[in-house]
Amino acid sequence: MSLNAGARIGPYEIVARLGAGGMGEVYRARDARLDRSVAIKVLTSARAIDHAQLDRFQREARAIARVSHPHFCTLYDVGQQDGVPFLVMELLEGDTLAERLTMATVPVVRPSASPSRLPRRWMRPTARASSIATSSQATSC
């Protein structure tokens, strides 16, 4: 299910496509009821037919809902539209990890922010969130 800007999933209006992963596509959307931006993860329609993938998606939603931690996004809603499941989550603004790692290889003027220290500073919270996700059986955010 590929969505264009302006399309609606329940009360959410799609603004832009952010990316794709192993289970589906992620979009920036607007929740007009609460006046906030959200991220919506939509299971691709071809996979929605597969019962095992649908079960995995539902397990992921329950696992994410159990996690409450500053290094993990919050699950706001879960639903289905036209038989296609979706998750509505906190939208995390900023650079992707790949973009930050690329920036870290650029020479830095300030000695206190040497490139070798930057990835470690970003990876510690990521590793903590990964550990929490693993213990709660959440696979992605």
PDB file of C-alpha atoms in Angstrom:
ATOM      1  CA  MET A   1       0.000   0.000   0.000  1.00  0.00           C
ATOM      2  CA  SER A   2       1.851   3.074  -1.206  1.00  0.00           C
ATOM      3  CA  LEU A   3       0.284   6.319  -0.010  1.00  0.00           C
ATOM      4  CA  ASN A   4       0.484   9.808  -1.458  1.00  0.00           C
ATOM      5  CA  ALA A   5       0.429  13.105   0.417  1.00  0.00           C
ATOM      6  CA  GLY A   6      -3.150  13.971   1.344  1.00  0.00           C
ATOM      7  CA  ALA A   7      -4.289  10.343   1.641  1.00  0.00           C
ATOM      8  CA  ARG A   8      -6.007   9.395   4.883  1.00  0.00           C
ATOM      9  CA  ILE A   9      -5.597   6.438   7.206  1.00  0.00           C
ATOM     10  CA  GLY A  10      -8.374   6.739   9.737  1.00  0.00           C
ATOM     11  CA  PRO A  11      -8.125  10.227  11.235  1.00  0.00           C
ATOM     12  CA  TYR A  12      -4.519  10.681  10.067  1.00  0.00           C
ATOM     13  CA  GLU A  13      -3.536  12.627   6.940  1.00  0.00           C
ATOM     14  CA  ILE A  14      -0.388  11.475   5.138  1.00  0.00           C
ATOM     15  CA  VAL A  15       2.182  14.240   4.660  1.00  0.00           C
ATOM     16  CA  ALA A  16       5.202  12.399   3.188  1.00  0.00           C
ATOM     17  CA  ARG A  17       6.855   8.999   2.883  1.00  0.00           C
ATOM     18  CA  LEU A  18       9.800   8.642   5.279  1.00  0.00           C
ATOM     19  CA  GLY A  19      11.110   5.223   4.293  1.00  0.00           C
ATOM     20  CA  ALA A  20      10.545   1.503   4.117  1.00  0.00           C
ATOM     21  CA  GLY A  21      11.602  -1.463   6.188  1.00  0.00           C
ATOM     22  CA  GLY A  22      11.272  -5.201   6.244  1.00  0.00           C
ATOM     23  CA  MET A  23       7.581  -5.163   7.114  1.00  0.00           C
ATOM     24  CA  GLY A  24       6.214  -2.056   5.464  1.00  0.00           C
ATOM     25  CA  GLU A  25       6.454   1.644   4.790  1.00  0.00           C
ATOM     26  CA  VAL A  26       6.691   4.563   7.208  1.00  0.00           C
ATOM     27  CA  TYR A  27       5.010   7.917   6.639  1.00  0.00           C
ATOM     28  CA  ARG A  28       4.918  11.313   8.305  1.00  0.00           C
ATOM     29  CA  ALA A  29       1.279  12.124   9.005  1.00  0.00           C
ATOM     30  CA  ARG A  30      -0.827  14.709  10.772  1.00  0.00           C
ATOM     31  CA  ASP A  31      -3.210  13.916  13.603  1.00  0.00           C
ATOM     32  CA  ALA A  32      -5.694  16.802  13.343  1.00  0.00           C
ATOM     33  CA  ARG A  33      -7.556  15.696  16.482  1.00  0.00           C
ATOM     34  CA  LEU A  34      -4.524  16.285  18.709  1.00  0.00           C
ATOM     35  CA  ASP A  35      -2.747  18.791  16.435  1.00  0.00           C
ATOM     36  CA  ARG A  36       0.497  16.845  16.206  1.00  0.00           C
ATOM     37  CA  SER A  37       2.730  15.116  13.684  1.00  0.00           C
ATOM     38  CA  VAL A  38       3.024  11.336  13.928  1.00  0.00           C
ATOM     39  CA  ALA A  39       4.784   8.471  12.179  1.00  0.00           C
ATOM     40  CA  ILE A  40       2.590   5.771  10.643  1.00  0.00           C
ATOM     41  CA  LYS A  41       4.000   2.342   9.853  1.00  0.00           C
ATOM     42  CA  VAL A  42       1.829   0.527   7.305  1.00  0.00           C
ATOM     43  CA  LEU A  43       2.182  -3.190   6.677  1.00  0.00           C
ATOM     44  CA  THR A  44       2.454  -3.673   2.916  1.00  0.00           C
ATOM     45  CA  SER A  45      -0.749  -5.111   1.457  1.00  0.00           C
ATOM     46  CA  ALA A  46       1.057  -8.093  -0.083  1.00  0.00           C
ATOM     47  CA  ARG A  47       2.319  -9.079   3.372  1.00  0.00           C
ATOM     48  CA  ALA A  48      -1.016  -8.381   5.060  1.00  0.00           C
ATOM     49  CA  ILE A  49      -2.356 -11.524   3.357  1.00  0.00           C
ATOM     50  CA  ASP A  50       0.332 -13.632   5.047  1.00  0.00           C
ATOM     51  CA  HIS A  51      -1.056 -14.713   8.429  1.00  0.00           C
ATOM     52  CA  ALA A  52       2.435 -15.118   9.957  1.00  0.00           C
ATOM     53  CA  GLN A  53       3.432 -11.556   9.012  1.00  0.00           C
ATOM     54  CA  LEU A  54       0.167 -10.205  10.402  1.00  0.00           C
ATOM     55  CA  ASP A  55       0.777 -12.045  13.685  1.00  0.00           C
ATOM     56  CA  ARG A  56       4.324 -10.651  13.856  1.00  0.00           C
ATOM     57  CA  PHE A  57       3.009  -7.126  13.230  1.00  0.00           C
ATOM     58  CA  GLN A  58       0.450  -7.480  16.039  1.00  0.00           C
ATOM     59  CA  ARG A  59       3.091  -8.881  18.430  1.00  0.00           C
ATOM     60  CA  GLU A  60       5.324  -5.929  17.593  1.00  0.00           C
ATOM     61  CA  ALA A  61       2.509  -3.484  18.399  1.00  0.00           C
ATOM     62  CA  ARG A  62       1.907  -5.103  21.792  1.00  0.00           C
ATOM     63  CA  ALA A  63       5.642  -5.150  22.555  1.00  0.00           C
ATOM     64  CA  ILE A  64       6.117  -1.485  21.631  1.00  0.00           C
ATOM     65  CA  ALA A  65       3.099  -0.536  23.757  1.00  0.00           C
ATOM     66  CA  ARG A  66       4.771  -2.128  26.816  1.00  0.00           C
ATOM     67  CA  VAL A  67       7.924   0.000  26.511  1.00  0.00           C
ATOM     68  CA  SER A  68       8.180   3.325  28.302  1.00  0.00           C
ATOM     69  CA  HIS A  69      11.683   4.716  27.916  1.00  0.00           C
ATOM     70  CA  PRO A  70      13.173   8.013  26.659  1.00  0.00           C
ATOM     71  CA  HIS A  71      15.210   6.179  23.985  1.00  0.00           C
ATOM     72  CA  PHE A  72      12.168   4.476  22.473  1.00  0.00           C
ATOM     73  CA  CYS A  73       9.277   5.983  20.543  1.00  0.00           C
ATOM     74  CA  THR A  74       5.770   5.878  21.989  1.00  0.00           C
ATOM     75  CA  LEU A  75       2.992   3.902  20.311  1.00  0.00           C
ATOM     76  CA  TYR A  76      -0.131   6.080  20.034  1.00  0.00           C
ATOM     77  CA  ASP A  77      -2.568   3.945  18.065  1.00  0.00           C
ATOM     78  CA  VAL A  78      -3.000   0.728  16.103  1.00  0.00           C
ATOM     79  CA  GLY A  79      -5.624  -0.109  13.514  1.00  0.00           C
ATOM     80  CA  GLN A  80      -6.535  -1.445  10.101  1.00  0.00           C
ATOM     81  CA  GLN A  81      -7.795   0.261   6.989  1.00  0.00           C
ATOM     82  CA  ASP A  82      -9.064  -1.753   4.039  1.00  0.00           C
ATOM     83  CA  GLY A  83      -7.587  -4.842   5.704  1.00  0.00           C
ATOM     84  CA  VAL A  84      -4.114  -3.284   5.984  1.00  0.00           C
ATOM     85  CA  PRO A  85      -2.746  -2.936   9.542  1.00  0.00           C
ATOM     86  CA  PHE A  86      -0.939   0.197  10.698  1.00  0.00           C
ATOM     87  CA  LEU A  87       0.851   1.533  13.781  1.00  0.00           C
ATOM     88  CA  VAL A  88       0.799   5.204  14.763  1.00  0.00           C
ATOM     89  CA  MET A  89       3.879   6.246  16.703  1.00  0.00           C
ATOM     90  CA  GLU A  90       5.708   9.250  18.023  1.00  0.00           C
ATOM     91  CA  LEU A  91       7.503  11.040  15.192  1.00  0.00           C
ATOM     92  CA  LEU A  92      11.193  11.377  16.000  1.00  0.00           C
ATOM     93  CA  GLU A  93      12.649  14.433  14.278  1.00  0.00           C
ATOM     94  CA  GLY A  94      16.260  14.741  13.221  1.00  0.00           C
ATOM     95  CA  ASP A  95      18.915  12.977  11.230  1.00  0.00           C
ATOM     96  CA  THR A  96      18.979   9.268  10.578  1.00  0.00           C
ATOM     97  CA  LEU A  97      21.741   7.209  12.155  1.00  0.00           C
ATOM     98  CA  ALA A  98      23.344   6.835   8.713  1.00  0.00           C
ATOM     99  CA  GLU A  99      23.367  10.632   8.255  1.00  0.00           C
ATOM    100  CA  ARG A 100      24.915  11.181  11.676  1.00  0.00           C
ATOM    101  CA  LEU A 101      27.623   8.613  11.072  1.00  0.00           C
ATOM    102  CA  THR A 102      28.423  10.276   7.742  1.00  0.00           C
ATOM    103  CA  MET A 103      28.641  13.671   9.457  1.00  0.00           C
ATOM    104  CA  ALA A 104      30.918  12.198  12.123  1.00  0.00           C
ATOM    105  CA  THR A 105      33.523  11.374   9.489  1.00  0.00           C
ATOM    106  CA  VAL A 106      33.783  15.038   8.459  1.00  0.00           C
ATOM    107  CA  PRO A 107      36.662  16.853  10.204  1.00  0.00           C
ATOM    108  CA  VAL A 108      35.420  18.804  13.217  1.00  0.00           C
ATOM    109  CA  VAL A 109      36.868  22.167  14.255  1.00  0.00           C
ATOM    110  CA  ARG A 110      36.210  21.721  17.999  1.00  0.00           C
ATOM    111  CA  PRO A 111      38.651  19.250  19.571  1.00  0.00           C
ATOM    112  CA  SER A 112      36.096  18.315  22.259  1.00  0.00           C
ATOM    113  CA  ALA A 113      33.817  16.845  19.587  1.00  0.00           C
ATOM    114  CA  SER A 114      36.304  14.670  17.759  1.00  0.00           C
ATOM    115  CA  PRO A 115      34.785  12.397  15.101  1.00  0.00           C
ATOM    116  CA  SER A 116      35.837   9.246  16.955  1.00  0.00           C
ATOM    117  CA  ARG A 117      33.797  10.259  20.024  1.00  0.00           C
ATOM    118  CA  LEU A 118      30.587  11.183  18.201  1.00  0.00           C
ATOM    119  CA  PRO A 119      29.493   7.699  17.066  1.00  0.00           C
ATOM    120  CA  ARG A 120      30.073   6.311  20.569  1.00  0.00           C
ATOM    121  CA  ARG A 121      27.972   9.085  22.073  1.00  0.00           C
ATOM    122  CA  TRP A 122      25.105   8.213  19.699  1.00  0.00           C
ATOM    123  CA  MET A 123      25.526   4.469  19.948  1.00  0.00           C
ATOM    124  CA  ARG A 124      25.227   4.224  23.734  1.00  0.00           C
ATOM    125  CA  PRO A 125      21.557   5.355  23.823  1.00  0.00           C
ATOM    126  CA  THR A 126      20.880   3.245  20.735  1.00  0.00           C
ATOM    127  CA  ALA A 127      22.347   0.180  22.423  1.00  0.00           C
ATOM    128  CA  ARG A 128      20.279   0.855  25.555  1.00  0.00           C
ATOM    129  CA  ALA A 129      17.096   1.158  23.490  1.00  0.00           C
ATOM    130  CA  SER A 130      17.994  -2.022  21.623  1.00  0.00           C
ATOM    131  CA  SER A 131      18.426  -3.873  24.900  1.00  0.00           C
ATOM    132  CA  ILE A 132      15.053  -2.645  26.133  1.00  0.00           C
ATOM    133  CA  ALA A 133      13.422  -3.547  22.819  1.00  0.00           C
ATOM    134  CA  THR A 134      14.872  -7.040  22.971  1.00  0.00           C
ATOM    135  CA  SER A 135      13.667  -7.625  26.510  1.00  0.00           C
ATOM    136  CA  SER A 136      10.147  -6.486  25.554  1.00  0.00           C
ATOM    137  CA  GLN A 137      10.234  -8.305  22.183  1.00  0.00           C
ATOM    138  CA  ALA A 138       9.763  -5.066  20.217  1.00  0.00           C
ATOM    139  CA  THR A 139      11.630  -5.246  16.928  1.00  0.00           C
ATOM    140  CA  SER A 140      11.487  -1.708  15.598  1.00  0.00           C
ATOM    141  CA  CYS A 141      10.232   1.790  16.140  1.00  0.00           C
TER     142      CYS A 141
END
